[in-house]
PDB file of C-alpha atoms in Angstrom:
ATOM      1  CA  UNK K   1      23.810 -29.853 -25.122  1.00 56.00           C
ATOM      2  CA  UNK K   2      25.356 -27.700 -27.576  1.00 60.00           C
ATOM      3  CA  UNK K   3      27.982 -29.930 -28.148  1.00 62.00           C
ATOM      4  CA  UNK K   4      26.219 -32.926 -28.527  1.00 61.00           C
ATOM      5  CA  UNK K   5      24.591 -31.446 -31.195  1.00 57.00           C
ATOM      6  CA  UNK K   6      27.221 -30.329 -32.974  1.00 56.00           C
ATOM      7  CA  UNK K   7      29.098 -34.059 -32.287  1.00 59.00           C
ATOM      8  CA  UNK K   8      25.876 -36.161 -33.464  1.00 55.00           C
ATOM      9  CA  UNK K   9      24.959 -34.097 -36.644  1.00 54.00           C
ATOM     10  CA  UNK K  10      28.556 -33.999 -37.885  1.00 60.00           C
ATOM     11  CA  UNK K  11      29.041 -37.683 -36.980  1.00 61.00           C
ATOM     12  CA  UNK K  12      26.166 -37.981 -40.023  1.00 50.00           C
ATOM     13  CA  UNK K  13      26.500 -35.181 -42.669  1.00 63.00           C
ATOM     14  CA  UNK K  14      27.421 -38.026 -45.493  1.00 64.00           C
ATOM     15  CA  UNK K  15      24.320 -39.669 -44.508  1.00 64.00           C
ATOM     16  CA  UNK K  16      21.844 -37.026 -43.551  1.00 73.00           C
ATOM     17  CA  UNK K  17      20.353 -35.797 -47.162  1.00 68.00           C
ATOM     18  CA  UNK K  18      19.730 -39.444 -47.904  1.00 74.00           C
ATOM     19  CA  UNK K  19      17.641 -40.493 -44.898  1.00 72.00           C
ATOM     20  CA  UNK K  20      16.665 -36.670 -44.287  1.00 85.00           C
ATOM     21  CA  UNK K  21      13.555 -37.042 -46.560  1.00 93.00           C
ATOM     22  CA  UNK K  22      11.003 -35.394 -43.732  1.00 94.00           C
ATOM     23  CA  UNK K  23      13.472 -32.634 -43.127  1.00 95.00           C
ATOM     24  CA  UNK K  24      13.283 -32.074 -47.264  1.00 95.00           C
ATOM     25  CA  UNK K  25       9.666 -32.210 -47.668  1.00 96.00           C
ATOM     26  CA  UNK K  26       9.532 -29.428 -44.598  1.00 97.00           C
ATOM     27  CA  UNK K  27      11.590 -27.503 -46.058  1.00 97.00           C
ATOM     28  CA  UNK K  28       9.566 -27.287 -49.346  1.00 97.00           C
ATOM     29  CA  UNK K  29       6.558 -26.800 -47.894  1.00 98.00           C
ATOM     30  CA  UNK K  30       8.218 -23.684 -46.076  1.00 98.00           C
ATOM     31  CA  UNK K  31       9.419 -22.746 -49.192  1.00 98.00           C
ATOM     32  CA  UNK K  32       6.117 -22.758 -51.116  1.00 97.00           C
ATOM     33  CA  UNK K  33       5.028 -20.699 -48.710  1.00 97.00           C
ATOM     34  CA  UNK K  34       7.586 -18.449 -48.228  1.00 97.00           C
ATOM     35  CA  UNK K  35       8.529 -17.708 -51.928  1.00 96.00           C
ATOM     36  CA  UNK K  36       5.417 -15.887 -52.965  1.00 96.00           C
ATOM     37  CA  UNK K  37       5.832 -13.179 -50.293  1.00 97.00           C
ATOM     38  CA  UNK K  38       9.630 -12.025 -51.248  1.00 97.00           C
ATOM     39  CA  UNK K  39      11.139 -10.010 -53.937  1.00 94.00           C
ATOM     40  CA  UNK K  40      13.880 -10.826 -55.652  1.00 95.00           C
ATOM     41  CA  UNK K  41      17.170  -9.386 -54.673  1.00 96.00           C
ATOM     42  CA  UNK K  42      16.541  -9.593 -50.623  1.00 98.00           C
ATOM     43  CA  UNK K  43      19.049  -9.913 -47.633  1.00 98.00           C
ATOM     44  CA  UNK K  44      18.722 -13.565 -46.366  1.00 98.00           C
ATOM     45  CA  UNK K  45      20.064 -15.021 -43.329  1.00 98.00           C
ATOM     46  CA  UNK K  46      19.411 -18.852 -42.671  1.00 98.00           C
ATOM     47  CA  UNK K  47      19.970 -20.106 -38.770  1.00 98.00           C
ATOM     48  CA  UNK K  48      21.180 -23.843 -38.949  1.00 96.00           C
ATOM     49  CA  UNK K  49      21.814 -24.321 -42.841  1.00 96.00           C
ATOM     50  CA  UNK K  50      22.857 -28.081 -42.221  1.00 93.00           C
ATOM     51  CA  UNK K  51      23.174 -30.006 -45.598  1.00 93.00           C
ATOM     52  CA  UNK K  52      21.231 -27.253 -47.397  1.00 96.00           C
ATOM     53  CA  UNK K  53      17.993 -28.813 -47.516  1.00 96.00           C
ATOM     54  CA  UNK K  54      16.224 -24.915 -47.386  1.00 98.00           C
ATOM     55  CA  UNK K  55      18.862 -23.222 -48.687  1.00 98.00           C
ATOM     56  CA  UNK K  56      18.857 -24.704 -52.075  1.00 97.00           C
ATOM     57  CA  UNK K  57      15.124 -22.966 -52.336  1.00 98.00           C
ATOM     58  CA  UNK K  58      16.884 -19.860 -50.756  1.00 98.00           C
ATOM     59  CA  UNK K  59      18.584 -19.959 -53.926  1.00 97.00           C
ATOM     60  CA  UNK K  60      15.412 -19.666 -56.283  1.00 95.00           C
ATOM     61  CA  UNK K  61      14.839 -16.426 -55.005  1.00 95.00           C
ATOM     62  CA  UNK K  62      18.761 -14.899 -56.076  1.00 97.00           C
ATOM     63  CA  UNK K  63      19.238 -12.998 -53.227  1.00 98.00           C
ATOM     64  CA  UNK K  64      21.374  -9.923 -53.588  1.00 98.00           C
ATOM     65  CA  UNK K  65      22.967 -11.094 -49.970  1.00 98.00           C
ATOM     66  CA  UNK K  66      23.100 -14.255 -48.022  1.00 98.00           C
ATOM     67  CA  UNK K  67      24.772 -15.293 -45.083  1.00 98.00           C
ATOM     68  CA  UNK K  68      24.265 -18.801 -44.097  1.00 98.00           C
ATOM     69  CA  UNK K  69      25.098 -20.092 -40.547  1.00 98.00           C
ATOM     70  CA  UNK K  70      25.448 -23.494 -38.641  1.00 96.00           C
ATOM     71  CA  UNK K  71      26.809 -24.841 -35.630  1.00 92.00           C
ATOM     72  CA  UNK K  72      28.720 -27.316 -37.291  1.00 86.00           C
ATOM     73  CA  UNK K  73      28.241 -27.851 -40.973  1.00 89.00           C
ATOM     74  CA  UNK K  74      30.029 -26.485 -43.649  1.00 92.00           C
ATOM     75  CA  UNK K  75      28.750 -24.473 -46.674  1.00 94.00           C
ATOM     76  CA  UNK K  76      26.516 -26.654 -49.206  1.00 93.00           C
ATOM     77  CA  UNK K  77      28.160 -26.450 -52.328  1.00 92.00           C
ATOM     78  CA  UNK K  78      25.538 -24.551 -54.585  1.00 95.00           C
ATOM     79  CA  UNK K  79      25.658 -22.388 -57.828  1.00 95.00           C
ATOM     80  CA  UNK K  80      24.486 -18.717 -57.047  1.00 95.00           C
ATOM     81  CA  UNK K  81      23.658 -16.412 -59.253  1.00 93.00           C
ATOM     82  CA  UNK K  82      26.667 -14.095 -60.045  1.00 93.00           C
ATOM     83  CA  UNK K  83      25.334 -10.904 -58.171  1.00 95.00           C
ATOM     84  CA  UNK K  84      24.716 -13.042 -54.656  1.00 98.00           C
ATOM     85  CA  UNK K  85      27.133 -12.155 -52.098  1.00 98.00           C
ATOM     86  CA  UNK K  86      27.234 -15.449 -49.851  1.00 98.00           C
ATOM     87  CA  UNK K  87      28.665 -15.013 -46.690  1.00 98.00           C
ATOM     88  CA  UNK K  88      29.826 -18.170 -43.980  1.00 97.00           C
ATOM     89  CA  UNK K  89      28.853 -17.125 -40.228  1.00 97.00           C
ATOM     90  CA  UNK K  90      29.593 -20.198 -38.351  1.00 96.00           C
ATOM     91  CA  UNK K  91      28.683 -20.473 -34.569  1.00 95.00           C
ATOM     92  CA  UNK K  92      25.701 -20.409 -32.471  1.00 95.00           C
ATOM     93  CA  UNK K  93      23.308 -18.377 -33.624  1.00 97.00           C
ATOM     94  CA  UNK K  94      21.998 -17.339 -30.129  1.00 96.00           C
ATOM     95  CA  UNK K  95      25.567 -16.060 -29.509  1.00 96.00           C
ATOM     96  CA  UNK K  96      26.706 -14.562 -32.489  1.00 97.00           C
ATOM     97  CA  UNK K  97      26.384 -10.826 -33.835  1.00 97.00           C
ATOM     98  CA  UNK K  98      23.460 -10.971 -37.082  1.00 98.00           C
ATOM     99  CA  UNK K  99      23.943  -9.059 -39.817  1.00 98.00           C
ATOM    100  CA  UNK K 100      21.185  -6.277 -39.802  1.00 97.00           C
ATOM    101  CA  UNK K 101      18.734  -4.601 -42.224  1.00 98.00           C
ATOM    102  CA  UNK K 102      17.399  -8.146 -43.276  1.00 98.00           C
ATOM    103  CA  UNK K 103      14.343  -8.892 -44.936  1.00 98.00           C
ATOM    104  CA  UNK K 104      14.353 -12.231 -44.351  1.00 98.00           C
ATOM    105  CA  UNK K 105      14.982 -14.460 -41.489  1.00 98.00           C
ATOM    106  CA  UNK K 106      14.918 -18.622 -42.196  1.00 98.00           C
ATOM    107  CA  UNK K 107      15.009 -22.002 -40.745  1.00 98.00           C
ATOM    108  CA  UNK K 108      14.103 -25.399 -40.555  1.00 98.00           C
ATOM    109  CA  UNK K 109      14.709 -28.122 -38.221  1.00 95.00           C
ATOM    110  CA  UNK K 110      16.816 -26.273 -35.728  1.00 94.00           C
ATOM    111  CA  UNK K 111      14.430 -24.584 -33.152  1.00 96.00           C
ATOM    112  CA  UNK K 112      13.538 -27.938 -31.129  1.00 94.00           C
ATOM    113  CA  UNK K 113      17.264 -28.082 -30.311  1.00 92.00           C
ATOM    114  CA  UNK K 114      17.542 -25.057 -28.388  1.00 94.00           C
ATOM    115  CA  UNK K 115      16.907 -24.146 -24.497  1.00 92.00           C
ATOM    116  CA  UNK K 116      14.971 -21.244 -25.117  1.00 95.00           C
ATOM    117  CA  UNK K 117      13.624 -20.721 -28.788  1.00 97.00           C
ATOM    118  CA  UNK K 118      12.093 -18.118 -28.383  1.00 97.00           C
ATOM    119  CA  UNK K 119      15.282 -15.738 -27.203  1.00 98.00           C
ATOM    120  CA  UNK K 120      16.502 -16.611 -30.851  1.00 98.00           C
ATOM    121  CA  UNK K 121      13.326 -15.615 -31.891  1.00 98.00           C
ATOM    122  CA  UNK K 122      13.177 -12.021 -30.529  1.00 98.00           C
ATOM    123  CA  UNK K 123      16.941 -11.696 -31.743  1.00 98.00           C
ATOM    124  CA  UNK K 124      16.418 -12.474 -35.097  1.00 98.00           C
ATOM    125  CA  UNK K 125      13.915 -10.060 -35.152  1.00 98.00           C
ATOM    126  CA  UNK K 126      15.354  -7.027 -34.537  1.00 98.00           C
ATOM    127  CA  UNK K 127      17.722  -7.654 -37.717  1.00 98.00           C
ATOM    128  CA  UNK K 128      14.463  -7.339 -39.901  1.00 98.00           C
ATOM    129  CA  UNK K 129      13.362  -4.224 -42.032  1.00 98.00           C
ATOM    130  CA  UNK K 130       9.801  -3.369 -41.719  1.00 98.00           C
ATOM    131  CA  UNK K 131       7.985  -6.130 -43.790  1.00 98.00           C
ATOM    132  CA  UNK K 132      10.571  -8.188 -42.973  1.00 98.00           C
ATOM    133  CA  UNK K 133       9.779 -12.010 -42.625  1.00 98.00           C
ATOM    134  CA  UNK K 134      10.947 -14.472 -40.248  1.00 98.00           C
ATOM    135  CA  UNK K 135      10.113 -17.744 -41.242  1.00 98.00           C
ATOM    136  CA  UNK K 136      10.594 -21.026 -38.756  1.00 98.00           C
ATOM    137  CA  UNK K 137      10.270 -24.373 -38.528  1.00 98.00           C
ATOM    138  CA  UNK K 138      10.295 -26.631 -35.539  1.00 97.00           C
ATOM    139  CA  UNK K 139       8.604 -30.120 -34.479  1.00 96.00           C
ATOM    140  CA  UNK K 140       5.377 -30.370 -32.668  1.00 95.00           C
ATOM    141  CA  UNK K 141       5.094 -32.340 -28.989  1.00 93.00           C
ATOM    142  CA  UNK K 142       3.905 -35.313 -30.281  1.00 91.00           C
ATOM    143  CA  UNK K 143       6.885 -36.072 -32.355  1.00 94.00           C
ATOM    144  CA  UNK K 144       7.646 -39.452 -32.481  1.00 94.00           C
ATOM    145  CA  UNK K 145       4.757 -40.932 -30.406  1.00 94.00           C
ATOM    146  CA  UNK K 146       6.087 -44.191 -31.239  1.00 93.00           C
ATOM    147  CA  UNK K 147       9.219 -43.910 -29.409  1.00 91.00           C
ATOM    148  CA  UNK K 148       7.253 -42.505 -26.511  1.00 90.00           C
ATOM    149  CA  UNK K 149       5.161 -45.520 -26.072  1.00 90.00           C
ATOM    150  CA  UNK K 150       8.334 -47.446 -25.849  1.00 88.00           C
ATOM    151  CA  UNK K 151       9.660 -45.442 -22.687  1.00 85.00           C
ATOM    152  CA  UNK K 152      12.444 -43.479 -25.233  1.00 85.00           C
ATOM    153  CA  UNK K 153      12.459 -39.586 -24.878  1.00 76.00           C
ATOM    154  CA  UNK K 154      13.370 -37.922 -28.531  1.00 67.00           C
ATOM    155  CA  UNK K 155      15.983 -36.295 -27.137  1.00 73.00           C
ATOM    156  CA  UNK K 156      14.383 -32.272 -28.411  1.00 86.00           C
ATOM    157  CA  UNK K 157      14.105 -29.900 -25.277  1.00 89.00           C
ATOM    158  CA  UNK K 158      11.975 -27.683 -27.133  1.00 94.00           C
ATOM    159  CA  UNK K 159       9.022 -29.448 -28.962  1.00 95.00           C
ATOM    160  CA  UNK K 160       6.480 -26.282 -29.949  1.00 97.00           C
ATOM    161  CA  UNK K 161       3.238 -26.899 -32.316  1.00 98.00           C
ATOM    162  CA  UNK K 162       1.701 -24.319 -34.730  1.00 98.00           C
ATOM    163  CA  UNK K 163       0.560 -22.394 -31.686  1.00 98.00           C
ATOM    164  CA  UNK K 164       3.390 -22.340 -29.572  1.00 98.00           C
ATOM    165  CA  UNK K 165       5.808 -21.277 -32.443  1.00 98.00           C
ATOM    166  CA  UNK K 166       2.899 -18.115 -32.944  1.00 98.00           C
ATOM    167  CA  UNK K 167       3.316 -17.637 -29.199  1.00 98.00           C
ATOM    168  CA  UNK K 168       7.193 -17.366 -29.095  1.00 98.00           C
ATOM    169  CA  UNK K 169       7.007 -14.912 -32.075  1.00 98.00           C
ATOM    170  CA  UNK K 170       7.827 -11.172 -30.819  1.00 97.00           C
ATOM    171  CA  UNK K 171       4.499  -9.875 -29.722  1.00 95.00           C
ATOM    172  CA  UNK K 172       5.099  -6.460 -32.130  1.00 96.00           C
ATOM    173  CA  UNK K 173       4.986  -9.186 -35.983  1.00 98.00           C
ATOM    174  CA  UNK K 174       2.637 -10.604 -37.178  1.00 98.00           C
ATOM    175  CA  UNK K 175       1.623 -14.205 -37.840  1.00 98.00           C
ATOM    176  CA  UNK K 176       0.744 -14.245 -41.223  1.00 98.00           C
ATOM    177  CA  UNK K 177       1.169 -18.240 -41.591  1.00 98.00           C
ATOM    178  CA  UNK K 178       0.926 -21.055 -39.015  1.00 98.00           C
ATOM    179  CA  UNK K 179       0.502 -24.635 -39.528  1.00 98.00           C
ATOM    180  CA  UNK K 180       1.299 -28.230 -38.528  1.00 98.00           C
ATOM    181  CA  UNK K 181       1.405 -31.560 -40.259  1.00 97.00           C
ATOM    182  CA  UNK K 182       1.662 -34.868 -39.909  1.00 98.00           C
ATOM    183  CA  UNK K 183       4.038 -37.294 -41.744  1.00 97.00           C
ATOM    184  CA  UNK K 184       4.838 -41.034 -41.149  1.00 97.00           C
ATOM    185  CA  UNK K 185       7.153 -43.001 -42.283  1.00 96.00           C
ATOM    186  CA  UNK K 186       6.985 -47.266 -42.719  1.00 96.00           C
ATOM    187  CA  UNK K 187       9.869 -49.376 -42.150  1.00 96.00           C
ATOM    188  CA  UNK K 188      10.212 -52.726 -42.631  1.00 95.00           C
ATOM    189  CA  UNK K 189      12.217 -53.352 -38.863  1.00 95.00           C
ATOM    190  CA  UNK K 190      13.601 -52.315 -36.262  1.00 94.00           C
ATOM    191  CA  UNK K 191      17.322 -52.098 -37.897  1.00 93.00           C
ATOM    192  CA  UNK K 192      15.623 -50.177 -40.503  1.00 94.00           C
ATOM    193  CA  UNK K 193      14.208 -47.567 -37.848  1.00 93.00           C
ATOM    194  CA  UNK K 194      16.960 -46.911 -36.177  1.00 90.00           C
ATOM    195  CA  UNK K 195      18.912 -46.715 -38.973  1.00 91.00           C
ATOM    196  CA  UNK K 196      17.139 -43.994 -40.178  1.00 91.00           C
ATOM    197  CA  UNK K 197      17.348 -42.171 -37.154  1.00 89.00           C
ATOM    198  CA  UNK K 198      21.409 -42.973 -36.953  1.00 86.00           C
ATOM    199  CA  UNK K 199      21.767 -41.285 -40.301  1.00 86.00           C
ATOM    200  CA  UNK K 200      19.977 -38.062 -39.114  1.00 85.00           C
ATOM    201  CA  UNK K 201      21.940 -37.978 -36.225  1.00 75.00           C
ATOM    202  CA  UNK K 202      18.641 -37.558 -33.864  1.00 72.00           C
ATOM    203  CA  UNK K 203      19.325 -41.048 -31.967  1.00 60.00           C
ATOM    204  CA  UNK K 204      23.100 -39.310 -30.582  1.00 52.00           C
ATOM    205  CA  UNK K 205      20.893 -36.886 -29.188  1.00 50.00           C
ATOM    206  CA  UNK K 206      19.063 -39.700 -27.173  1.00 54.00           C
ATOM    207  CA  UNK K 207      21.703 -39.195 -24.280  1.00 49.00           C
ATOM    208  CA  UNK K 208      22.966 -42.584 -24.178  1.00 54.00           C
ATOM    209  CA  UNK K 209      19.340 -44.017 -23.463  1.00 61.00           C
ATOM    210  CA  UNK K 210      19.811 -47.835 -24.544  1.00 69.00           C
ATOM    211  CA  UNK K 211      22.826 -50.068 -23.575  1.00 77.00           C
ATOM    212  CA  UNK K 212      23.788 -52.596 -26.353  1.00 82.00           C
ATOM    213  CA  UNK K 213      21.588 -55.323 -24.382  1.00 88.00           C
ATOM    214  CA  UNK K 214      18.656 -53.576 -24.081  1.00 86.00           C
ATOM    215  CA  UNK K 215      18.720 -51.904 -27.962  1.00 85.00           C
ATOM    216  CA  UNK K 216      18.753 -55.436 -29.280  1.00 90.00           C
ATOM    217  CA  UNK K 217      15.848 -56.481 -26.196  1.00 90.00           C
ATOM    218  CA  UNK K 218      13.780 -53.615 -27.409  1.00 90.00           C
ATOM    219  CA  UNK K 219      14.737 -54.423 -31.213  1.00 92.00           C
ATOM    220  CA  UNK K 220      13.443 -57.791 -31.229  1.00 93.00           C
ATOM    221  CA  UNK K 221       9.803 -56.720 -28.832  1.00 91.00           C
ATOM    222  CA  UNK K 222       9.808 -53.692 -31.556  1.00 94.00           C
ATOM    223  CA  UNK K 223       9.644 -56.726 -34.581  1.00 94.00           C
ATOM    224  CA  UNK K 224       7.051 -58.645 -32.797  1.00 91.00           C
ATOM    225  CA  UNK K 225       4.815 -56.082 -33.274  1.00 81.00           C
ATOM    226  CA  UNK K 226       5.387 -56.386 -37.452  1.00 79.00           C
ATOM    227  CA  UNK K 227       5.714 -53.144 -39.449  1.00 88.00           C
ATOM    228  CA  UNK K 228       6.584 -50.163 -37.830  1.00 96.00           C
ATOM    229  CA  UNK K 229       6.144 -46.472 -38.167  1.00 96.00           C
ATOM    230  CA  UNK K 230       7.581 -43.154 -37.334  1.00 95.00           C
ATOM    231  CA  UNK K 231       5.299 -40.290 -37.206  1.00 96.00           C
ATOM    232  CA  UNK K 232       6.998 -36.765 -37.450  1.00 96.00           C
ATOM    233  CA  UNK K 233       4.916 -33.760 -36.507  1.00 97.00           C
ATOM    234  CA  UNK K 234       6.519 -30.680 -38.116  1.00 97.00           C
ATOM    235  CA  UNK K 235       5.275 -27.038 -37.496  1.00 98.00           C
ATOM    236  CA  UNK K 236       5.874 -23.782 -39.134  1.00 98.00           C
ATOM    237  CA  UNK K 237       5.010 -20.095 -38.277  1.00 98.00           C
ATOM    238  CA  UNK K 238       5.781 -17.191 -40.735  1.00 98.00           C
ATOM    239  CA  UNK K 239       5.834 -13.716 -39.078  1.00 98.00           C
ATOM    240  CA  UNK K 240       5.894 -10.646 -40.414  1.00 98.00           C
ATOM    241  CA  UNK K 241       7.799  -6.986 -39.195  1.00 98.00           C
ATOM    242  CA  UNK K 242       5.571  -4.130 -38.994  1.00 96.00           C
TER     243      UNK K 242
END
């Protein structure tokens, strides 16, 4: 699974910040969140960077230190502030060694991939400081309802709603934050649909569900139905260290 991952989101990096508008919107709603409970001048860590999509709000608050790991993207090219030590730390992030002493723990868009979230979870945590935040964003289990009325599995082992992120959380933090939303997208076709989901990589992660024939069978039943949608159902928790 892990290299699938890796193979279908680096297939798409050129593409991904262009079709990646739900991704964007998360992460600025995580952000507007987030930002009003840090100091300047923290120590950051962001699992699964990707394009940058969070990090660029990582940014806003100049953190003294950064590191900034993915499985397979490299660093978005971004202007820090002249005191920010940025640091690459490449890898999984539920095998690698964290940095330590954090006071903040980030990311968006990367929990549904794994086996067991919540292992991640309870490792991140034991980097933080007391008052430390960890701050997470996954998609809910009615993601893409659209596709599942079709027969098509998203592909995600590890949908988890407002709820079920606050349940994975280490039992010792605190959920200070926890929602979910809802946000749909319209496109015109079928081409256009899975286009979109070809240029955020999601539909290599499909595991090779739809033969040529029956894409194009299920294209043109899809454009019967006229316009379609794609409903997205992110979630978010923000925990904090005692």
């Amino acid at each position: 699974m892990k290299e699938r991952i890796a193979a279908a989101f680096s297939r798409h990096l050129a593409s991904y910040d262009g079709a990646a508008s739900v991704q964007a919107r998360i992460a600025a709603r995580l952000s507007e969140r987030l930002t009003p409970m840090m100091q300047r001048g923290a120590r950051v860590i962001e699992l699964g960077h990707g394009t940058g999509l969070l990090t660029r709000h990582l940014l806003q608050l100049e953190p003294r230190e950064i590191w900034l790991n993915d499985l397979a993207a490299p660093l978005p090219h971004l202007h820090w502030p002249e005191r920010t030590r940025v640091h690459a730390l490449g890898g999984d992030a539920t095998e690698i060694d964290l940095p330590d002493r954090l006071d903040l723990v980030a990311s968006t868009s990367m929990l549904q991939w794994l086996a067991a979230p919540r292992k991640l979870l309870r490792k991140a945590s034991d980097t933080l400081v007391p008052g430390g935040l960890l701050a997470v964003t996954s998609f809910g289990p009615g993601n893409f309802p659209e596709l599942a009325r079709l027969g098509l599995a998203a592909g995600a082992p590890s949908y988890r709603d407002a709820d079920g992120l606050s349940h994975d959380m280490p039992r010792h933090m605190e959920v200070i934050a926890a929602w979910d939303e809802t946000i749909r997208l319209d496109f015109p076709d079928a081409r256009a649909l899975f286009g979109h989901l070809r240029a955020t990589g999601v539909n290599g992660l499909m595991g090779g569900q739809l033969s040529a024939p029956r894409l194009r069978h299920l294209m043109k039943r899809m454009d019967r139905d006229g316009p379609l949608t794609l409903t997205y159902h992110p979630s978010c928790c923000i925990a904090r260290m005692p």
